Amino acid sequence: MTSIERTAYPRFKRLITAHELHLFFSPTREELEWAADATDSGGHLLPLLLMRTEYVHIDALFGEPGKNVIDFDLIETQFRHLMRVAVSVREGAISSSTLLKRLRSGSRKNATYAAFREVGRVIRTVQLLRYLSDAPLRRRVTAATNKVESFNRFSQWIGFGNRGVIADNDPIEQEKVMKFNALLTNALIFHNALDIAEIVRELLEEGWEIAPEDLAHISPYLTEHINRCGEYGTHELGIQPEAYDPKLDVDFTQLREQDLTAAGLDQAA
């Protein structure tokens, strides 16, 4: 997993020592004495210090000074061009791939390209600050990232032939291999999901109580029961499978409400 500080702008140094964190964020003795005199409650010390403190050394965390400043003046002067390009892409007058090709040509001298780059830095900076300050957002990002990585590992486990290396140089054949692997991966995920649902139904019939929180921790990327090197018969391909029941007698309403609340969408819902 690529860490957040290596994908968002501005970029943190890879390693931040405990000494640097102490230097940049610890209040001085004078600030502590002032805060103690200014409030009669220990619970108010931290908010008071945060309101008063200016972290004059924090720029050092973002790398070399002067190279991480967003050029808002360039964005302002190129704003009409940026809006024109955005509307053209939205209305289908130009494709995204064509736009990227045009912007890449002489990109360092292209003011519109540079302005788009600065806008991207603004967006990434805002997202980084949200990520750092919003614990529910960090949990959602981590959960989504884990799902993607689990799918990729499952897909790589299935595509074990030739150690997963696509030996053909033909782009069409490469695309076929990737799509066939994705098709097989999704078929096995579907198969696992049906098996899990059937087991849950059997447990419910036996009188077990199945909580939605328990099912939320079950992954369909199971491999222990799959024999990749087994015998594959084709005589059953023409057999029509029985209709499957996608419904479970489990109330997932509470989980959905928790997800909406964590995402800040409960009022809109």
PDB file of C-alpha atoms in Angstrom:
ATOM      1  CA  MET A   1       0.000   0.000   0.000  1.00  0.00           C
ATOM      2  CA  THR A   2       1.323   3.404  -0.967  1.00  0.00           C
ATOM      3  CA  SER A   3       1.354   5.576   2.126  1.00  0.00           C
ATOM      4  CA  ILE A   4      -0.651   8.805   2.173  1.00  0.00           C
ATOM      5  CA  GLU A   5       2.382  11.040   2.552  1.00  0.00           C
ATOM      6  CA  ARG A   6       3.830   9.718  -0.727  1.00  0.00           C
ATOM      7  CA  THR A   7       0.669  10.246  -2.777  1.00  0.00           C
ATOM      8  CA  ALA A   8      -0.648  13.600  -1.574  1.00  0.00           C
ATOM      9  CA  TYR A   9       0.757  17.103  -1.930  1.00  0.00           C
ATOM     10  CA  PRO A  10       2.586  18.515  -0.062  1.00  0.00           C
ATOM     11  CA  ARG A  11       4.891  15.536   0.519  1.00  0.00           C
ATOM     12  CA  PHE A  12       6.169  14.646   3.954  1.00  0.00           C
ATOM     13  CA  LYS A  13       9.667  13.392   4.381  1.00  0.00           C
ATOM     14  CA  ARG A  14       9.624   9.620   4.547  1.00  0.00           C
ATOM     15  CA  LEU A  15      10.888   9.437   8.123  1.00  0.00           C
ATOM     16  CA  ILE A  16      10.110  11.972  10.850  1.00  0.00           C
ATOM     17  CA  THR A  17      12.055  11.472  14.041  1.00  0.00           C
ATOM     18  CA  ALA A  18      10.635  11.766  17.534  1.00  0.00           C
ATOM     19  CA  HIS A  19      12.991  14.693  18.101  1.00  0.00           C
ATOM     20  CA  GLU A  20      11.521  16.570  15.136  1.00  0.00           C
ATOM     21  CA  LEU A  21       7.965  15.979  16.342  1.00  0.00           C
ATOM     22  CA  HIS A  22       8.936  17.181  19.812  1.00  0.00           C
ATOM     23  CA  LEU A  23      10.632  20.261  18.350  1.00  0.00           C
ATOM     24  CA  PHE A  24       7.778  21.222  16.034  1.00  0.00           C
ATOM     25  CA  PHE A  25       4.731  20.538  18.207  1.00  0.00           C
ATOM     26  CA  SER A  26       5.686  20.671  21.903  1.00  0.00           C
ATOM     27  CA  PRO A  27       4.707  23.905  23.695  1.00  0.00           C
ATOM     28  CA  THR A  28       7.468  25.837  25.412  1.00  0.00           C
ATOM     29  CA  ARG A  29       7.751  26.255  29.187  1.00  0.00           C
ATOM     30  CA  GLU A  30       6.573  29.873  28.886  1.00  0.00           C
ATOM     31  CA  GLU A  31       3.487  28.782  26.937  1.00  0.00           C
ATOM     32  CA  LEU A  32       2.645  26.137  29.550  1.00  0.00           C
ATOM     33  CA  GLU A  33       2.986  28.655  32.386  1.00  0.00           C
ATOM     34  CA  TRP A  34       0.832  31.184  30.528  1.00  0.00           C
ATOM     35  CA  ALA A  35      -1.878  28.593  29.851  1.00  0.00           C
ATOM     36  CA  ALA A  36      -1.880  27.443  33.493  1.00  0.00           C
ATOM     37  CA  ASP A  37      -2.409  31.043  34.652  1.00  0.00           C
ATOM     38  CA  ALA A  38      -5.075  31.739  32.016  1.00  0.00           C
ATOM     39  CA  THR A  39      -7.412  28.842  32.893  1.00  0.00           C
ATOM     40  CA  ASP A  40      -8.588  27.186  36.067  1.00  0.00           C
ATOM     41  CA  SER A  41      -9.324  23.822  34.420  1.00  0.00           C
ATOM     42  CA  GLY A  42      -6.765  21.292  33.260  1.00  0.00           C
ATOM     43  CA  GLY A  43      -9.148  20.175  30.527  1.00  0.00           C
ATOM     44  CA  HIS A  44      -8.865  23.603  28.874  1.00  0.00           C
ATOM     45  CA  LEU A  45      -5.091  23.681  28.662  1.00  0.00           C
ATOM     46  CA  LEU A  46      -4.745  21.897  25.319  1.00  0.00           C
ATOM     47  CA  PRO A  47      -7.403  23.916  23.416  1.00  0.00           C
ATOM     48  CA  LEU A  48      -5.948  27.135  24.790  1.00  0.00           C
ATOM     49  CA  LEU A  49      -2.428  26.182  23.722  1.00  0.00           C
ATOM     50  CA  LEU A  50      -3.623  25.173  20.243  1.00  0.00           C
ATOM     51  CA  MET A  51      -5.371  28.537  19.794  1.00  0.00           C
ATOM     52  CA  ARG A  52      -2.259  30.458  20.792  1.00  0.00           C
ATOM     53  CA  THR A  53       0.526  28.352  19.279  1.00  0.00           C
ATOM     54  CA  GLU A  54       2.041  29.144  15.891  1.00  0.00           C
ATOM     55  CA  TYR A  55       4.079  26.267  14.509  1.00  0.00           C
ATOM     56  CA  VAL A  56       6.844  28.296  12.930  1.00  0.00           C
ATOM     57  CA  HIS A  57       8.952  25.223  12.099  1.00  0.00           C
ATOM     58  CA  ILE A  58       6.252  23.083  10.516  1.00  0.00           C
ATOM     59  CA  ASP A  59       7.360  23.873   6.930  1.00  0.00           C
ATOM     60  CA  ALA A  60      10.418  21.709   7.475  1.00  0.00           C
ATOM     61  CA  LEU A  61       8.146  18.669   7.513  1.00  0.00           C
ATOM     62  CA  PHE A  62       7.173  19.283   3.894  1.00  0.00           C
ATOM     63  CA  GLY A  63      10.653  19.216   2.381  1.00  0.00           C
ATOM     64  CA  GLU A  64      12.799  22.001   0.974  1.00  0.00           C
ATOM     65  CA  PRO A  65      11.376  25.491   1.660  1.00  0.00           C
ATOM     66  CA  GLY A  66      10.162  27.447  -1.351  1.00  0.00           C
ATOM     67  CA  LYS A  67       9.385  24.417  -3.507  1.00  0.00           C
ATOM     68  CA  ASN A  68       6.014  23.557  -2.025  1.00  0.00           C
ATOM     69  CA  VAL A  69       4.185  26.842  -2.574  1.00  0.00           C
ATOM     70  CA  ILE A  70       1.036  26.676  -4.691  1.00  0.00           C
ATOM     71  CA  ASP A  71       0.899  29.335  -7.408  1.00  0.00           C
ATOM     72  CA  PHE A  72      -2.586  30.772  -6.882  1.00  0.00           C
ATOM     73  CA  ASP A  73      -1.818  33.687  -9.177  1.00  0.00           C
ATOM     74  CA  LEU A  74      -1.315  31.286 -12.070  1.00  0.00           C
ATOM     75  CA  ILE A  75      -4.623  29.592 -11.289  1.00  0.00           C
ATOM     76  CA  GLU A  76      -6.367  32.962 -11.305  1.00  0.00           C
ATOM     77  CA  THR A  77      -4.908  34.091 -14.628  1.00  0.00           C
ATOM     78  CA  GLN A  78      -5.686  30.732 -16.291  1.00  0.00           C
ATOM     79  CA  PHE A  79      -9.100  30.270 -14.697  1.00  0.00           C
ATOM     80  CA  ARG A  80     -11.105  30.955 -17.879  1.00  0.00           C
ATOM     81  CA  HIS A  81      -8.987  28.454 -19.826  1.00  0.00           C
ATOM     82  CA  LEU A  82      -9.406  25.863 -17.077  1.00  0.00           C
ATOM     83  CA  MET A  83     -13.188  26.269 -17.107  1.00  0.00           C
ATOM     84  CA  ARG A  84     -13.283  26.090 -20.897  1.00  0.00           C
ATOM     85  CA  VAL A  85     -11.343  22.823 -20.879  1.00  0.00           C
ATOM     86  CA  ALA A  86     -13.494  21.368 -18.075  1.00  0.00           C
ATOM     87  CA  VAL A  87     -16.718  22.208 -19.931  1.00  0.00           C
ATOM     88  CA  SER A  88     -15.327  20.738 -23.163  1.00  0.00           C
ATOM     89  CA  VAL A  89     -14.533  17.457 -21.428  1.00  0.00           C
ATOM     90  CA  ARG A  90     -17.918  17.350 -19.697  1.00  0.00           C
ATOM     91  CA  GLU A  91     -19.814  18.028 -22.923  1.00  0.00           C
ATOM     92  CA  GLY A  92     -17.775  15.464 -24.840  1.00  0.00           C
ATOM     93  CA  ALA A  93     -16.173  17.967 -27.199  1.00  0.00           C
ATOM     94  CA  ILE A  94     -12.771  16.517 -26.356  1.00  0.00           C
ATOM     95  CA  SER A  95     -11.798  13.240 -24.728  1.00  0.00           C
ATOM     96  CA  SER A  96      -9.677  13.061 -21.602  1.00  0.00           C
ATOM     97  CA  SER A  97      -6.977  11.067 -23.410  1.00  0.00           C
ATOM     98  CA  THR A  98      -6.720  13.649 -26.204  1.00  0.00           C
ATOM     99  CA  LEU A  99      -6.542  16.450 -23.662  1.00  0.00           C
ATOM    100  CA  LEU A 100      -3.704  14.742 -21.794  1.00  0.00           C
ATOM    101  CA  LYS A 101      -1.758  14.243 -25.019  1.00  0.00           C
ATOM    102  CA  ARG A 102      -2.083  17.928 -25.888  1.00  0.00           C
ATOM    103  CA  LEU A 103      -1.121  19.100 -22.446  1.00  0.00           C
ATOM    104  CA  ARG A 104       1.900  16.806 -22.314  1.00  0.00           C
ATOM    105  CA  SER A 105       3.387  18.284 -25.462  1.00  0.00           C
ATOM    106  CA  GLY A 106       5.715  21.034 -24.228  1.00  0.00           C
ATOM    107  CA  SER A 107       4.045  20.783 -20.856  1.00  0.00           C
ATOM    108  CA  ARG A 108       6.646  22.802 -18.981  1.00  0.00           C
ATOM    109  CA  LYS A 109       5.909  25.788 -21.225  1.00  0.00           C
ATOM    110  CA  ASN A 110       2.154  25.221 -21.288  1.00  0.00           C
ATOM    111  CA  ALA A 111       0.495  27.647 -18.869  1.00  0.00           C
ATOM    112  CA  THR A 112      -2.777  25.714 -18.863  1.00  0.00           C
ATOM    113  CA  TYR A 113      -0.963  22.495 -17.965  1.00  0.00           C
ATOM    114  CA  ALA A 114       0.883  24.287 -15.155  1.00  0.00           C
ATOM    115  CA  ALA A 115      -2.382  25.761 -13.861  1.00  0.00           C
ATOM    116  CA  PHE A 116      -4.042  22.335 -13.846  1.00  0.00           C
ATOM    117  CA  ARG A 117      -1.044  21.018 -11.930  1.00  0.00           C
ATOM    118  CA  GLU A 118      -1.459  23.734  -9.305  1.00  0.00           C
ATOM    119  CA  VAL A 119      -5.200  22.987  -9.006  1.00  0.00           C
ATOM    120  CA  GLY A 120      -4.315  19.332  -8.488  1.00  0.00           C
ATOM    121  CA  ARG A 121      -1.930  20.316  -5.728  1.00  0.00           C
ATOM    122  CA  VAL A 122      -4.664  22.330  -4.032  1.00  0.00           C
ATOM    123  CA  ILE A 123      -7.049  19.376  -4.154  1.00  0.00           C
ATOM    124  CA  ARG A 124      -4.438  16.963  -2.874  1.00  0.00           C
ATOM    125  CA  THR A 125      -3.468  19.340  -0.067  1.00  0.00           C
ATOM    126  CA  VAL A 126      -7.093  19.679   1.056  1.00  0.00           C
ATOM    127  CA  GLN A 127      -7.556  15.928   0.913  1.00  0.00           C
ATOM    128  CA  LEU A 128      -4.376  15.370   2.922  1.00  0.00           C
ATOM    129  CA  LEU A 129      -5.525  17.811   5.608  1.00  0.00           C
ATOM    130  CA  ARG A 130      -8.935  16.114   5.721  1.00  0.00           C
ATOM    131  CA  TYR A 131      -7.229  12.735   6.000  1.00  0.00           C
ATOM    132  CA  LEU A 132      -5.054  13.908   8.885  1.00  0.00           C
ATOM    133  CA  SER A 133      -7.878  15.568  10.825  1.00  0.00           C
ATOM    134  CA  ASP A 134     -10.813  13.216  10.136  1.00  0.00           C
ATOM    135  CA  ALA A 135     -10.548   9.840  11.891  1.00  0.00           C
ATOM    136  CA  PRO A 136     -13.719   8.358  10.276  1.00  0.00           C
ATOM    137  CA  LEU A 137     -12.344   9.308   6.854  1.00  0.00           C
ATOM    138  CA  ARG A 138      -9.067   7.534   7.621  1.00  0.00           C
ATOM    139  CA  ARG A 139     -10.988   4.417   8.619  1.00  0.00           C
ATOM    140  CA  ARG A 140     -13.018   4.489   5.382  1.00  0.00           C
ATOM    141  CA  VAL A 141      -9.909   5.017   3.259  1.00  0.00           C
ATOM    142  CA  THR A 142      -8.099   2.190   5.017  1.00  0.00           C
ATOM    143  CA  ALA A 143     -11.079  -0.148   4.654  1.00  0.00           C
ATOM    144  CA  ALA A 144     -11.469   0.629   0.949  1.00  0.00           C
ATOM    145  CA  THR A 145      -7.737   0.229   0.343  1.00  0.00           C
ATOM    146  CA  ASN A 146      -7.703  -3.110   2.137  1.00  0.00           C
ATOM    147  CA  LYS A 147     -10.582  -4.330  -0.045  1.00  0.00           C
ATOM    148  CA  VAL A 148      -8.739  -3.387  -3.230  1.00  0.00           C
ATOM    149  CA  GLU A 149      -5.505  -4.994  -2.064  1.00  0.00           C
ATOM    150  CA  SER A 150      -7.343  -8.165  -1.028  1.00  0.00           C
ATOM    151  CA  PHE A 151      -8.963  -8.367  -4.465  1.00  0.00           C
ATOM    152  CA  ASN A 152      -5.589  -7.898  -6.170  1.00  0.00           C
ATOM    153  CA  ARG A 153      -3.969 -10.613  -4.045  1.00  0.00           C
ATOM    154  CA  PHE A 154      -6.875 -12.946  -4.792  1.00  0.00           C
ATOM    155  CA  SER A 155      -6.611 -12.205  -8.495  1.00  0.00           C
ATOM    156  CA  GLN A 156      -2.858 -12.819  -8.478  1.00  0.00           C
ATOM    157  CA  TRP A 157      -3.375 -16.094  -6.589  1.00  0.00           C
ATOM    158  CA  ILE A 158      -5.767 -17.256  -9.302  1.00  0.00           C
ATOM    159  CA  GLY A 159      -3.527 -16.179 -12.185  1.00  0.00           C
ATOM    160  CA  PHE A 160      -0.648 -18.381 -11.024  1.00  0.00           C
ATOM    161  CA  GLY A 161       0.303 -19.711 -14.476  1.00  0.00           C
ATOM    162  CA  ASN A 162       3.804 -18.685 -15.507  1.00  0.00           C
ATOM    163  CA  ARG A 163       4.074 -17.063 -12.054  1.00  0.00           C
ATOM    164  CA  GLY A 164       1.597 -14.432 -13.183  1.00  0.00           C
ATOM    165  CA  VAL A 165       3.885 -13.103 -15.905  1.00  0.00           C
ATOM    166  CA  ILE A 166       2.236 -12.239 -19.240  1.00  0.00           C
ATOM    167  CA  ALA A 167       4.796 -13.439 -21.767  1.00  0.00           C
ATOM    168  CA  ASP A 168       3.004 -12.193 -24.894  1.00  0.00           C
ATOM    169  CA  ASN A 169       4.026  -8.772 -26.210  1.00  0.00           C
ATOM    170  CA  ASP A 170       0.843  -8.327 -28.236  1.00  0.00           C
ATOM    171  CA  PRO A 171      -1.347  -5.720 -26.449  1.00  0.00           C
ATOM    172  CA  ILE A 172      -4.505  -7.508 -27.587  1.00  0.00           C
ATOM    173  CA  GLU A 173      -3.348 -10.822 -26.139  1.00  0.00           C
ATOM    174  CA  GLN A 174      -2.257  -9.085 -22.945  1.00  0.00           C
ATOM    175  CA  GLU A 175      -5.699  -7.535 -22.595  1.00  0.00           C
ATOM    176  CA  LYS A 176      -7.302 -10.950 -23.137  1.00  0.00           C
ATOM    177  CA  VAL A 177      -5.221 -12.505 -20.366  1.00  0.00           C
ATOM    178  CA  MET A 178      -6.129  -9.705 -17.962  1.00  0.00           C
ATOM    179  CA  LYS A 179      -9.840  -9.880 -18.772  1.00  0.00           C
ATOM    180  CA  PHE A 180      -9.942 -13.671 -18.571  1.00  0.00           C
ATOM    181  CA  ASN A 181      -8.242 -13.503 -15.176  1.00  0.00           C
ATOM    182  CA  ALA A 182     -10.705 -10.836 -13.998  1.00  0.00           C
ATOM    183  CA  LEU A 183     -13.622 -12.975 -15.228  1.00  0.00           C
ATOM    184  CA  LEU A 184     -12.356 -16.035 -13.370  1.00  0.00           C
ATOM    185  CA  THR A 185     -11.677 -13.969 -10.254  1.00  0.00           C
ATOM    186  CA  ASN A 186     -15.214 -12.573 -10.166  1.00  0.00           C
ATOM    187  CA  ALA A 187     -16.690 -16.033 -10.840  1.00  0.00           C
ATOM    188  CA  LEU A 188     -14.863 -17.455  -7.807  1.00  0.00           C
ATOM    189  CA  ILE A 189     -15.900 -14.487  -5.657  1.00  0.00           C
ATOM    190  CA  PHE A 190     -19.499 -15.109  -6.686  1.00  0.00           C
ATOM    191  CA  HIS A 191     -19.096 -18.808  -5.899  1.00  0.00           C
ATOM    192  CA  ASN A 192     -17.663 -18.013  -2.450  1.00  0.00           C
ATOM    193  CA  ALA A 193     -20.461 -15.543  -1.726  1.00  0.00           C
ATOM    194  CA  LEU A 194     -23.102 -18.173  -2.545  1.00  0.00           C
ATOM    195  CA  ASP A 195     -21.370 -20.711  -0.307  1.00  0.00           C
ATOM    196  CA  ILE A 196     -21.167 -18.214   2.560  1.00  0.00           C
ATOM    197  CA  ALA A 197     -24.854 -17.320   2.163  1.00  0.00           C
ATOM    198  CA  GLU A 198     -25.858 -20.996   2.170  1.00  0.00           C
ATOM    199  CA  ILE A 199     -23.867 -21.664   5.355  1.00  0.00           C
ATOM    200  CA  VAL A 200     -25.458 -18.647   7.031  1.00  0.00           C
ATOM    201  CA  ARG A 201     -28.934 -19.932   6.144  1.00  0.00           C
ATOM    202  CA  GLU A 202     -28.119 -23.340   7.608  1.00  0.00           C
ATOM    203  CA  LEU A 203     -26.898 -21.744  10.840  1.00  0.00           C
ATOM    204  CA  LEU A 204     -30.037 -19.613  11.079  1.00  0.00           C
ATOM    205  CA  GLU A 205     -32.218 -22.716  10.601  1.00  0.00           C
ATOM    206  CA  GLU A 206     -30.309 -24.432  13.416  1.00  0.00           C
ATOM    207  CA  GLY A 207     -31.160 -21.565  15.751  1.00  0.00           C
ATOM    208  CA  TRP A 208     -27.910 -19.629  15.675  1.00  0.00           C
ATOM    209  CA  GLU A 209     -28.070 -15.837  15.919  1.00  0.00           C
ATOM    210  CA  ILE A 210     -26.112 -14.169  13.132  1.00  0.00           C
ATOM    211  CA  ALA A 211     -25.222 -10.532  13.762  1.00  0.00           C
ATOM    212  CA  PRO A 212     -24.640  -8.269  10.762  1.00  0.00           C
ATOM    213  CA  GLU A 213     -21.384  -7.130  12.384  1.00  0.00           C
ATOM    214  CA  ASP A 214     -20.117 -10.721  12.151  1.00  0.00           C
ATOM    215  CA  LEU A 215     -20.937 -10.973   8.452  1.00  0.00           C
ATOM    216  CA  ALA A 216     -19.263  -7.621   7.818  1.00  0.00           C
ATOM    217  CA  HIS A 217     -15.923  -9.213   8.756  1.00  0.00           C
ATOM    218  CA  ILE A 218     -16.277 -12.166   6.371  1.00  0.00           C
ATOM    219  CA  SER A 219     -14.300 -11.888   3.133  1.00  0.00           C
ATOM    220  CA  PRO A 220     -15.273 -13.594  -0.146  1.00  0.00           C
ATOM    221  CA  TYR A 221     -11.579 -13.886  -1.080  1.00  0.00           C
ATOM    222  CA  LEU A 222     -11.250 -17.409   0.325  1.00  0.00           C
ATOM    223  CA  THR A 223      -8.752 -19.828  -1.200  1.00  0.00           C
ATOM    224  CA  GLU A 224      -8.393 -22.769   1.214  1.00  0.00           C
ATOM    225  CA  HIS A 225     -11.143 -24.805  -0.453  1.00  0.00           C
ATOM    226  CA  ILE A 226     -10.039 -24.144  -4.054  1.00  0.00           C
ATOM    227  CA  ASN A 227      -7.798 -26.636  -5.828  1.00  0.00           C
ATOM    228  CA  ARG A 228      -6.125 -24.718  -8.614  1.00  0.00           C
ATOM    229  CA  CYS A 229      -4.426 -27.840 -10.006  1.00  0.00           C
ATOM    230  CA  GLY A 230      -7.439 -30.152  -9.853  1.00  0.00           C
ATOM    231  CA  GLU A 231      -9.414 -31.840 -12.600  1.00  0.00           C
ATOM    232  CA  TYR A 232     -11.617 -29.633 -14.724  1.00  0.00           C
ATOM    233  CA  GLY A 233     -14.526 -31.376 -16.459  1.00  0.00           C
ATOM    234  CA  THR A 234     -16.427 -29.775 -19.306  1.00  0.00           C
ATOM    235  CA  HIS A 235     -19.325 -32.247 -19.384  1.00  0.00           C
ATOM    236  CA  GLU A 236     -21.267 -30.148 -16.859  1.00  0.00           C
ATOM    237  CA  LEU A 237     -21.072 -26.877 -18.773  1.00  0.00           C
ATOM    238  CA  GLY A 238     -24.480 -27.456 -20.350  1.00  0.00           C
ATOM    239  CA  ILE A 239     -26.236 -28.124 -17.048  1.00  0.00           C
ATOM    240  CA  GLN A 240     -28.507 -25.267 -15.994  1.00  0.00           C
ATOM    241  CA  PRO A 241     -27.700 -24.279 -12.390  1.00  0.00           C
ATOM    242  CA  GLU A 242     -30.452 -23.884  -9.840  1.00  0.00           C
ATOM    243  CA  ALA A 243     -31.728 -20.410  -9.133  1.00  0.00           C
ATOM    244  CA  TYR A 244     -29.898 -18.853  -6.211  1.00  0.00           C
ATOM    245  CA  ASP A 245     -31.422 -16.807  -3.442  1.00  0.00           C
ATOM    246  CA  PRO A 246     -29.429 -13.609  -2.818  1.00  0.00           C
ATOM    247  CA  LYS A 247     -31.400 -12.656   0.305  1.00  0.00           C
ATOM    248  CA  LEU A 248     -30.449 -13.389   3.901  1.00  0.00           C
ATOM    249  CA  ASP A 249     -32.690 -13.147   6.930  1.00  0.00           C
ATOM    250  CA  VAL A 250     -30.301 -10.682   8.537  1.00  0.00           C
ATOM    251  CA  ASP A 251     -31.085  -7.031   9.218  1.00  0.00           C
ATOM    252  CA  PHE A 252     -28.273  -4.900   7.778  1.00  0.00           C
ATOM    253  CA  THR A 253     -30.097  -1.602   8.439  1.00  0.00           C
ATOM    254  CA  GLN A 254     -27.942  -0.757  11.440  1.00  0.00           C
ATOM    255  CA  LEU A 255     -24.714  -1.195   9.462  1.00  0.00           C
ATOM    256  CA  ARG A 256     -26.014   0.991   6.645  1.00  0.00           C
ATOM    257  CA  GLU A 257     -26.979   3.717   9.119  1.00  0.00           C
ATOM    258  CA  GLN A 258     -23.530   3.552  10.704  1.00  0.00           C
ATOM    259  CA  ASP A 259     -21.884   3.877   7.289  1.00  0.00           C
ATOM    260  CA  LEU A 260     -24.045   6.893   6.433  1.00  0.00           C
ATOM    261  CA  THR A 261     -23.315   8.526   9.771  1.00  0.00           C
ATOM    262  CA  ALA A 262     -19.565   7.944   9.385  1.00  0.00           C
ATOM    263  CA  ALA A 263     -19.695   9.436   5.892  1.00  0.00           C
ATOM    264  CA  GLY A 264     -21.685  12.443   7.101  1.00  0.00           C
ATOM    265  CA  LEU A 265     -24.635  11.557   4.850  1.00  0.00           C
ATOM    266  CA  ASP A 266     -27.212  10.704   7.494  1.00  0.00           C
ATOM    267  CA  GLN A 267     -29.058  14.002   7.096  1.00  0.00           C
ATOM    268  CA  ALA A 268     -29.058  13.799   3.326  1.00  0.00           C
ATOM    269  CA  ALA A 269     -30.315  10.201   3.447  1.00  0.00           C
TER     270      ALA A 269
END
